[in-house]
Amino acid sequence: MTQVRLADLTKIFDDDFAAVNDLSLDIESGTLTALLGPSGCGKTTTMKMIAGLLRPTAGDIYFNDNSILDIAPEKRGAVMVFQNYLLFPYMNVGDNIGFGLKMRRVDKREIRRRVAEMLELVQLPGIEKRKPSQLSGGQQQRVALARALIVEPNVLLLDEPLSNLDAHLRDEMRELVRSIQRELQITTIFVTHDQEEAVVLADEIALMFDGVLQQYAPPAEFFEAPSTVAIARFFGGLNFIPGTLENGAIHCPCGSFQAPKSGVKAGVSTLSIRPEAIQLGGRGHNDVEGVIRSHVYVGRYARFRIDIGEFQVEAVTEPSQVQHHQDGSTVTLHFPPEKIWVLPPEEEHKDEGNESAG
Amino acid sequence: MRFPSPQTDRGRQNLRIALLLTPAISLIILLFMGGLLMGFIRSLNYFPLIGLNEPNLEAYRLVFTDREFFASFLLTFHIAFTSTVIASILAVGAALLLRPTFRGKKIISFFFQMNLTFPHLVGAIGILFLFSQSGFLARILTNADVISRPSEFPALIYDRYAIGIILQYIWKEIPFIGVIVLAVLQSVGEDYEAVAQSLGANRWQRFRYVTLPLIMPGVLSASVIVFAFTFGAYEIPFLLGRSYPAALPVLAVRSYTDVDLAAKPQAMAMAMVIAVLATMMILAYMNLTRRYVRSS
């Protein structure tokens, strides 16, 4: 049982590039936490600092309230499973899995017994004698996982554990990781750029952009209560209309809406609503007129693009709605008050600024 | 219309490669195999020009009953083996030191590799200049009153244990093996060691169980080349070695340049034996080290 705490963790590389900036996280013992973000956001750097492969420029890391910065990586019990598995190519599967125990000078027979146990756990019994080169990617991944689990780590660190696998293997592996983690109750931190993977696997997600922690919360909150427009966009949010929040209502150029749920107190803000929350057809309140610009019939659902004045929104509806609404026709949209989430105003994005300048 | 199957496509590819390599391969075969064959024929005492028409094994009998030959063989083996082992160990150490990035790495790497470009002769002269009893070190130590006369300086040249020769080979071969090991280290990266460390391996265990097995194939092929070269090289033992026993290549050249034309078959037989022995030892060495890699 290990609780992990990162306190103002910062890593600045030689070229003055701050890969991780002032990161603080409290990770409960026995939970599965995702470090999520686009590539280059500092998530792998964070993981390497926890493993001890990189030394932080500032800040501290605690396991159960004890700083581990001065503990050698091999003694931390923070075992990292790399994205490309890195099984030792000159050893067979059994020796690979038993490696950590051999380093601890565990008796050979005991190692053999535990290796067999681990192979059972990752559902690959009896393949001790095979060479890593004879295994598929999914099997290598499992062996790498078994090699890490056999030393009973305090903290298990997984670097993009599923990104090198085919789609169907990924689902299988996801369930295996989840069930093993539940069974062994190991504090697990994994790095991913895949929003869906983080949502499906993690108890908590720490979202990072450019080395800075954006939001640290259970997965559902990233959909229901993101703290910025950028976070909402990263989680598939599409509909953002600027306005002013006042007394539980947001006043936009296209109309006013009751908005009881909000991440800001009052003032200039942004209305956000997920595409699947927008209803076609008025309810008499929180309605707005729009013109259908285009639609796509996907089978399980239909997707409409609708102009509301100068703004455009997307609505995902029942597939049958395509029979009632033609492109170019006017439609009344309903924004259910409890589905509206008010965000701080969107910051000018740097890239967009560059685009308009160029 | 028929499309070429992948097999015939591959066959055509192989043929193309074979044709492209033909000029180089035929040159090698002509020079190397031709030379070897000529030498072999002469070693059988067959040399019609000077009236030797009956091939026989007399030259080999002479070689194998010659005491000097065995003394030479032991000396040559000692030189090749000792310098290969020491150079390999030091080269691996040097490669590990030069592997991380540090300030001044470029300059130090440059100096490390610099003597690759020097001929062996330059090194031999340097060794003579530095380590002989009339050399630089002996004089400095005499002037500093560490030793009373230069001749008290230990004999490192023309000595029993061929220390001067081995020093020269080590000096020359460290960068050769080191550069190959460095390249291997670069290509395997540091991730395997990071994995091992995270699994609890300390510095020594990481070297023993991860780094060494990963670089072993590279060390192996480099040291085989060094062994074969030092076993068959002539100029260094000629310059820095004693005259009795002389290293095998020196002995072979001496017989070859003998005024007595009848000694030539013996020289050729010796060359044949050197080639066979070197090949056998290299095969044994590769076998041993391979088994070591597998068992670790």
Short mmCIF file of C-alpha atoms in Angstrom, two decimals, chain A residues 30-354:
data_model
loop_
_atom_site.label_atom_id
_atom_site.label_comp_id
_atom_site.label_asym_id
_atom_site.label_seq_id
_atom_site.Cartn_x
_atom_site.Cartn_y
_atom_site.Cartn_z
CA GLY A 30 -4.17 1.27 -4.49
CA THR A 31 -5.66 3.47 -7.21
CA LEU A 32 -5.11 3.55 -10.94
CA THR A 33 -4.16 7.03 -12.12
CA ALA A 34 -3.69 8.20 -15.68
CA LEU A 35 -1.23 10.90 -16.67
CA LEU A 36 -2.96 12.11 -19.80
CA GLY A 37 -1.90 14.62 -22.40
CA PRO A 38 -0.69 15.15 -25.96
CA SER A 39 2.84 14.02 -26.78
CA GLY A 40 5.51 16.25 -25.28
CA CYS A 41 3.32 17.39 -22.38
CA GLY A 42 5.72 16.04 -19.75
CA LYS A 43 3.83 12.93 -18.72
CA THR A 44 6.64 10.47 -19.44
CA THR A 45 9.15 12.83 -17.83
CA THR A 46 6.98 12.82 -14.70
CA MET A 47 6.90 9.04 -14.71
CA LYS A 48 10.68 8.81 -15.14
CA MET A 49 11.14 11.12 -12.17
CA ILE A 50 8.97 8.86 -10.03
CA ALA A 51 10.95 5.82 -11.22
CA GLY A 52 14.20 7.65 -10.49
CA LEU A 53 15.48 7.64 -14.05
CA LEU A 54 15.47 11.44 -14.08
CA ARG A 55 16.19 13.77 -11.20
CA PRO A 56 13.74 16.63 -10.74
CA THR A 57 15.08 20.18 -11.01
CA ALA A 58 12.86 21.22 -8.09
CA GLY A 59 10.11 19.80 -5.93
CA ASP A 60 9.81 16.47 -4.18
CA ILE A 61 8.25 13.03 -4.48
CA TYR A 62 6.87 11.21 -1.45
CA PHE A 63 5.91 7.56 -1.00
CA ASN A 64 3.79 7.34 2.17
CA ASP A 65 5.06 10.75 3.29
CA ASN A 66 8.74 9.81 2.91
CA SER A 67 10.76 11.64 0.30
CA ILE A 68 12.27 9.16 -2.15
CA LEU A 69 14.51 11.54 -4.08
CA ASP A 70 17.65 10.29 -2.34
CA ILE A 71 16.72 6.64 -2.65
CA ALA A 72 18.43 4.91 -5.58
CA PRO A 73 16.03 3.93 -8.38
CA GLU A 74 16.73 0.23 -7.84
CA LYS A 75 15.60 0.53 -4.21
CA ARG A 76 12.46 2.59 -4.68
CA GLY A 77 10.20 -0.24 -5.64
CA ALA A 78 8.77 1.92 -8.41
CA VAL A 79 8.86 -0.45 -11.36
CA MET A 80 8.38 0.92 -14.85
CA VAL A 81 6.99 -1.04 -17.78
CA PHE A 82 8.17 0.59 -20.99
CA GLN A 83 6.07 1.24 -24.05
CA ASN A 84 8.22 -1.06 -26.22
CA TYR A 85 8.31 -3.81 -23.55
CA LEU A 86 12.13 -4.13 -23.65
CA LEU A 87 12.30 -7.81 -22.81
CA PHE A 88 15.95 -8.85 -22.60
CA PRO A 89 16.43 -10.45 -26.03
CA TYR A 90 19.13 -12.91 -24.92
CA MET A 91 17.01 -14.41 -22.12
CA ASN A 92 14.01 -16.68 -22.34
CA VAL A 93 10.63 -15.68 -20.96
CA GLY A 94 11.18 -17.39 -17.60
CA ASP A 95 14.53 -15.65 -17.03
CA ASN A 96 13.04 -12.34 -18.08
CA ILE A 97 10.22 -12.60 -15.56
CA GLY A 98 12.50 -13.94 -12.83
CA PHE A 99 15.09 -11.16 -13.39
CA GLY A 100 14.02 -8.97 -10.47
CA LEU A 101 14.05 -11.89 -8.05
CA LYS A 102 17.46 -13.03 -9.28
CA MET A 103 18.79 -9.54 -8.56
CA ARG A 104 17.44 -9.96 -5.01
CA ARG A 105 19.23 -13.31 -4.78
CA VAL A 106 16.03 -15.28 -4.27
CA ASP A 107 16.44 -19.06 -4.30
CA LYS A 108 16.27 -20.56 -7.80
CA ARG A 109 13.43 -22.96 -7.06
CA GLU A 110 11.40 -20.17 -5.50
CA ILE A 111 11.99 -18.04 -8.59
CA ARG A 112 10.77 -20.85 -10.83
CA ARG A 113 7.61 -21.25 -8.77
CA ARG A 114 6.85 -17.51 -8.74
CA VAL A 115 7.51 -17.19 -12.49
CA ALA A 116 4.96 -19.94 -13.16
CA GLU A 117 2.51 -18.13 -10.89
CA MET A 118 3.02 -14.85 -12.72
CA LEU A 119 2.52 -16.49 -16.11
CA GLU A 120 -0.79 -17.83 -14.80
CA LEU A 121 -1.73 -14.34 -13.69
CA VAL A 122 -1.10 -12.84 -17.12
CA GLN A 123 -2.80 -15.84 -18.75
CA LEU A 124 0.24 -17.23 -20.55
CA PRO A 125 1.00 -20.41 -18.58
CA GLY A 126 3.90 -22.64 -19.58
CA ILE A 127 5.84 -20.41 -21.98
CA GLU A 128 8.94 -20.05 -19.76
CA LYS A 129 11.33 -21.54 -22.32
CA ARG A 130 10.35 -19.34 -25.25
CA LYS A 131 12.46 -16.47 -26.48
CA PRO A 132 10.95 -12.97 -26.57
CA SER A 133 11.38 -12.91 -30.35
CA GLN A 134 8.95 -15.84 -30.61
CA LEU A 135 6.14 -13.89 -28.91
CA SER A 136 3.51 -11.59 -30.38
CA GLY A 137 3.34 -7.96 -29.27
CA GLY A 138 0.48 -8.69 -26.90
CA GLN A 139 2.32 -11.61 -25.34
CA GLN A 140 5.48 -9.54 -24.92
CA GLN A 141 3.42 -6.89 -23.18
CA ARG A 142 2.06 -9.47 -20.74
CA VAL A 143 5.51 -10.87 -20.06
CA ALA A 144 6.80 -7.34 -19.41
CA LEU A 145 3.92 -6.83 -16.99
CA ALA A 146 4.64 -10.15 -15.24
CA ARG A 147 8.32 -9.20 -14.97
CA ALA A 148 7.32 -6.01 -13.18
CA LEU A 149 4.66 -7.57 -10.93
CA ILE A 150 6.86 -10.41 -9.67
CA VAL A 151 8.92 -8.02 -7.52
CA GLU A 152 5.71 -6.81 -5.81
CA PRO A 153 6.38 -3.14 -6.55
CA ASN A 154 5.22 -0.32 -4.30
CA VAL A 155 4.24 1.62 -7.36
CA LEU A 156 3.69 0.26 -10.86
CA LEU A 157 4.46 2.68 -13.67
CA LEU A 158 3.12 1.90 -17.14
CA ASP A 159 4.33 3.96 -20.10
CA GLU A 160 1.68 3.96 -22.84
CA PRO A 161 0.83 0.35 -22.00
CA LEU A 162 -1.64 -0.21 -24.81
CA SER A 163 -0.48 2.04 -27.62
CA ASN A 164 1.53 -0.62 -29.49
CA LEU A 165 -1.32 -3.13 -29.60
CA ASP A 166 -4.07 -3.84 -32.15
CA ALA A 167 -7.55 -2.62 -31.30
CA HIS A 168 -8.95 -5.97 -30.14
CA LEU A 169 -5.82 -6.81 -28.12
CA ARG A 170 -6.05 -3.41 -26.54
CA ASP A 171 -9.50 -4.12 -25.10
CA GLU A 172 -8.31 -7.46 -23.78
CA MET A 173 -5.17 -5.97 -22.25
CA ARG A 174 -7.15 -3.11 -20.74
CA GLU A 175 -9.34 -5.56 -18.88
CA LEU A 176 -6.35 -7.63 -17.79
CA VAL A 177 -4.52 -4.57 -16.41
CA ARG A 178 -7.66 -3.42 -14.64
CA SER A 179 -8.41 -6.80 -13.10
CA ILE A 180 -4.82 -7.44 -11.99
CA GLN A 181 -4.61 -3.98 -10.52
CA ARG A 182 -7.86 -4.52 -8.60
CA GLU A 183 -6.71 -7.93 -7.42
CA LEU A 184 -3.24 -6.89 -6.25
CA GLN A 185 -4.23 -3.37 -5.15
CA ILE A 186 -0.98 -1.89 -6.46
CA THR A 187 -0.81 1.87 -6.74
CA THR A 188 -0.54 2.22 -10.50
CA ILE A 189 0.27 5.26 -12.61
CA PHE A 190 0.07 5.05 -16.35
CA VAL A 191 0.91 7.45 -19.10
CA THR A 192 -1.29 7.80 -22.15
CA HIS A 193 -2.17 10.25 -24.89
CA ASP A 194 -5.44 8.42 -25.53
CA GLN A 195 -8.34 10.14 -23.81
CA GLU A 196 -10.58 7.09 -24.14
CA GLU A 197 -7.98 4.75 -22.64
CA ALA A 198 -7.60 7.06 -19.65
CA VAL A 199 -11.36 7.27 -19.15
CA VAL A 200 -11.93 3.52 -19.35
CA LEU A 201 -9.02 2.49 -17.13
CA ALA A 202 -8.35 5.18 -14.58
CA ASP A 203 -9.84 6.04 -11.22
CA GLU A 204 -8.38 9.52 -11.53
CA ILE A 205 -6.98 11.40 -14.52
CA ALA A 206 -4.28 14.05 -14.33
CA LEU A 207 -4.48 16.02 -17.57
CA MET A 208 -1.31 17.88 -18.57
CA PHE A 209 -0.64 20.41 -21.31
CA ASP A 210 2.89 21.75 -21.90
CA GLY A 211 4.19 20.45 -18.60
CA VAL A 212 1.41 22.06 -16.57
CA LEU A 213 -1.33 20.18 -14.74
CA GLN A 214 -4.71 21.26 -16.10
CA GLN A 215 -7.14 19.23 -14.08
CA TYR A 216 -6.93 16.29 -11.70
CA ALA A 217 -10.25 14.54 -11.24
CA PRO A 218 -12.23 11.33 -11.83
CA PRO A 219 -12.94 10.71 -15.54
CA ALA A 220 -16.59 11.82 -15.52
CA GLU A 221 -15.69 15.31 -14.37
CA PHE A 222 -13.71 15.93 -17.55
CA PHE A 223 -16.97 15.54 -19.46
CA GLU A 224 -19.37 17.14 -17.02
CA ALA A 225 -17.28 19.80 -15.35
CA PRO A 226 -14.09 20.58 -17.30
CA SER A 227 -12.30 23.61 -15.93
CA THR A 228 -11.28 25.24 -19.22
CA VAL A 229 -12.37 25.28 -22.84
CA ALA A 230 -9.08 23.60 -23.84
CA ILE A 231 -9.81 20.66 -21.50
CA ALA A 232 -13.37 20.37 -22.80
CA ARG A 233 -12.04 20.34 -26.37
CA PHE A 234 -9.47 17.62 -25.50
CA PHE A 235 -12.38 15.49 -24.24
CA GLY A 236 -14.38 15.93 -27.41
CA GLY A 237 -16.35 19.06 -26.51
CA LEU A 238 -17.33 21.02 -29.63
CA ASN A 239 -19.91 23.63 -28.70
CA PHE A 240 -18.68 26.83 -27.11
CA ILE A 241 -20.58 30.14 -27.18
CA PRO A 242 -19.16 33.21 -25.42
CA GLY A 243 -21.45 35.12 -23.04
CA THR A 244 -21.78 36.76 -19.66
CA LEU A 245 -22.89 34.87 -16.56
CA GLU A 246 -25.22 36.67 -14.20
CA ASN A 247 -27.52 35.25 -11.50
CA GLY A 248 -27.51 31.68 -12.81
CA ALA A 249 -28.12 32.64 -16.43
CA ILE A 250 -25.70 33.11 -19.24
CA HIS A 251 -26.41 35.85 -21.76
CA CYS A 252 -25.04 35.14 -25.21
CA PRO A 253 -25.37 37.17 -28.43
CA CYS A 254 -27.88 34.57 -29.64
CA GLY A 255 -30.00 34.47 -26.50
CA SER A 256 -30.05 33.83 -22.75
CA PHE A 257 -29.99 30.41 -21.08
CA GLN A 258 -30.57 29.18 -17.57
CA ALA A 259 -27.27 27.66 -16.44
CA PRO A 260 -27.33 26.44 -12.84
CA LYS A 261 -24.03 24.57 -13.16
CA SER A 262 -20.92 26.61 -13.55
CA GLY A 263 -17.19 26.55 -13.08
CA VAL A 264 -17.05 30.34 -12.80
CA LYS A 265 -18.85 32.77 -10.48
CA ALA A 266 -19.97 35.54 -12.83
CA GLY A 267 -18.83 37.78 -15.64
CA VAL A 268 -17.40 37.08 -19.06
CA SER A 269 -17.57 33.36 -19.66
CA THR A 270 -18.28 30.59 -22.16
CA LEU A 271 -21.37 28.42 -22.51
CA SER A 272 -20.54 24.79 -23.27
CA ILE A 273 -22.87 21.94 -24.07
CA ARG A 274 -21.95 18.50 -25.35
CA PRO A 275 -23.32 17.55 -28.82
CA GLU A 276 -25.40 14.68 -27.42
CA ALA A 277 -27.14 17.03 -24.91
CA ILE A 278 -28.63 19.36 -27.53
CA GLN A 279 -32.25 18.54 -28.37
CA LEU A 280 -33.92 19.34 -31.70
CA GLY A 281 -37.35 20.92 -31.06
CA GLY A 282 -38.22 23.62 -28.54
CA ARG A 283 -39.40 23.22 -24.94
CA GLY A 284 -40.45 26.83 -24.34
CA HIS A 285 -37.41 27.81 -22.34
CA ASN A 286 -33.62 27.64 -22.95
CA ASP A 287 -34.47 27.46 -26.68
CA VAL A 288 -32.63 29.02 -29.60
CA GLU A 289 -33.31 29.24 -33.34
CA GLY A 290 -30.79 27.80 -35.76
CA VAL A 291 -30.38 26.86 -39.41
CA ILE A 292 -29.24 23.37 -40.33
CA ARG A 293 -26.15 23.64 -42.46
CA SER A 294 -25.42 19.94 -42.97
CA HIS A 295 -26.00 16.53 -41.48
CA VAL A 296 -24.44 13.07 -41.44
CA TYR A 297 -26.33 9.85 -40.93
CA VAL A 298 -24.04 7.43 -39.07
CA GLY A 299 -26.49 4.60 -38.37
CA ARG A 300 -26.46 4.46 -34.60
CA TYR A 301 -26.92 8.24 -34.49
CA ALA A 302 -27.10 11.32 -36.68
CA ARG A 303 -24.91 14.38 -36.51
CA PHE A 304 -26.15 17.89 -37.41
CA ARG A 305 -24.21 21.06 -37.97
CA ILE A 306 -26.31 24.04 -37.10
CA ASP A 307 -25.65 27.77 -37.46
CA ILE A 308 -26.84 29.92 -34.58
CA GLY A 309 -26.19 33.45 -35.80
CA GLU A 310 -22.44 33.76 -36.19
CA PHE A 311 -21.79 30.60 -34.15
CA GLN A 312 -21.92 27.00 -35.18
CA VAL A 313 -22.84 24.04 -32.98
CA GLU A 314 -22.95 20.31 -33.46
CA ALA A 315 -25.79 18.14 -32.23
CA VAL A 316 -25.84 14.36 -32.05
CA THR A 317 -29.34 12.95 -32.13
CA GLU A 318 -31.44 9.85 -32.70
CA PRO A 319 -30.87 8.61 -36.28
CA SER A 320 -34.60 9.05 -37.07
CA GLN A 321 -34.22 12.84 -36.76
CA VAL A 322 -32.79 13.00 -40.29
CA GLN A 323 -36.29 12.36 -41.64
CA HIS A 324 -37.68 15.49 -39.96
CA HIS A 325 -34.92 18.01 -40.68
CA GLN A 326 -33.55 19.04 -44.05
CA ASP A 327 -30.38 21.01 -44.65
CA GLY A 328 -31.15 24.74 -44.84
CA SER A 329 -34.31 24.49 -42.75
CA THR A 330 -34.81 26.44 -39.56
CA VAL A 331 -34.92 24.49 -36.34
CA THR A 332 -35.49 25.27 -32.69
CA LEU A 333 -32.84 23.85 -30.37
CA HIS A 334 -33.27 23.15 -26.70
CA PHE A 335 -30.28 23.41 -24.31
CA PRO A 336 -31.36 21.55 -21.13
CA PRO A 337 -30.24 23.80 -18.23
CA GLU A 338 -28.66 20.94 -16.26
CA LYS A 339 -26.54 20.01 -19.32
CA ILE A 340 -25.05 23.46 -19.73
CA TRP A 341 -21.66 23.98 -18.14
CA VAL A 342 -20.25 27.48 -17.91
CA LEU A 343 -16.50 27.85 -18.43
CA PRO A 344 -14.07 30.73 -18.13
CA PRO A 345 -13.68 32.64 -21.42
CA GLU A 346 -11.50 30.88 -23.97
CA GLU A 347 -7.95 32.16 -24.13
CA GLU A 348 -6.57 33.19 -27.50
CA HIS A 349 -4.77 30.08 -28.67
CA LYS A 350 -1.17 30.71 -29.66
CA ASP A 351 -1.31 28.55 -32.77
CA GLU A 352 -4.45 30.23 -34.02
CA GLY A 353 -2.74 33.58 -33.55
CA ASN A 354 0.15 32.36 -35.66
#
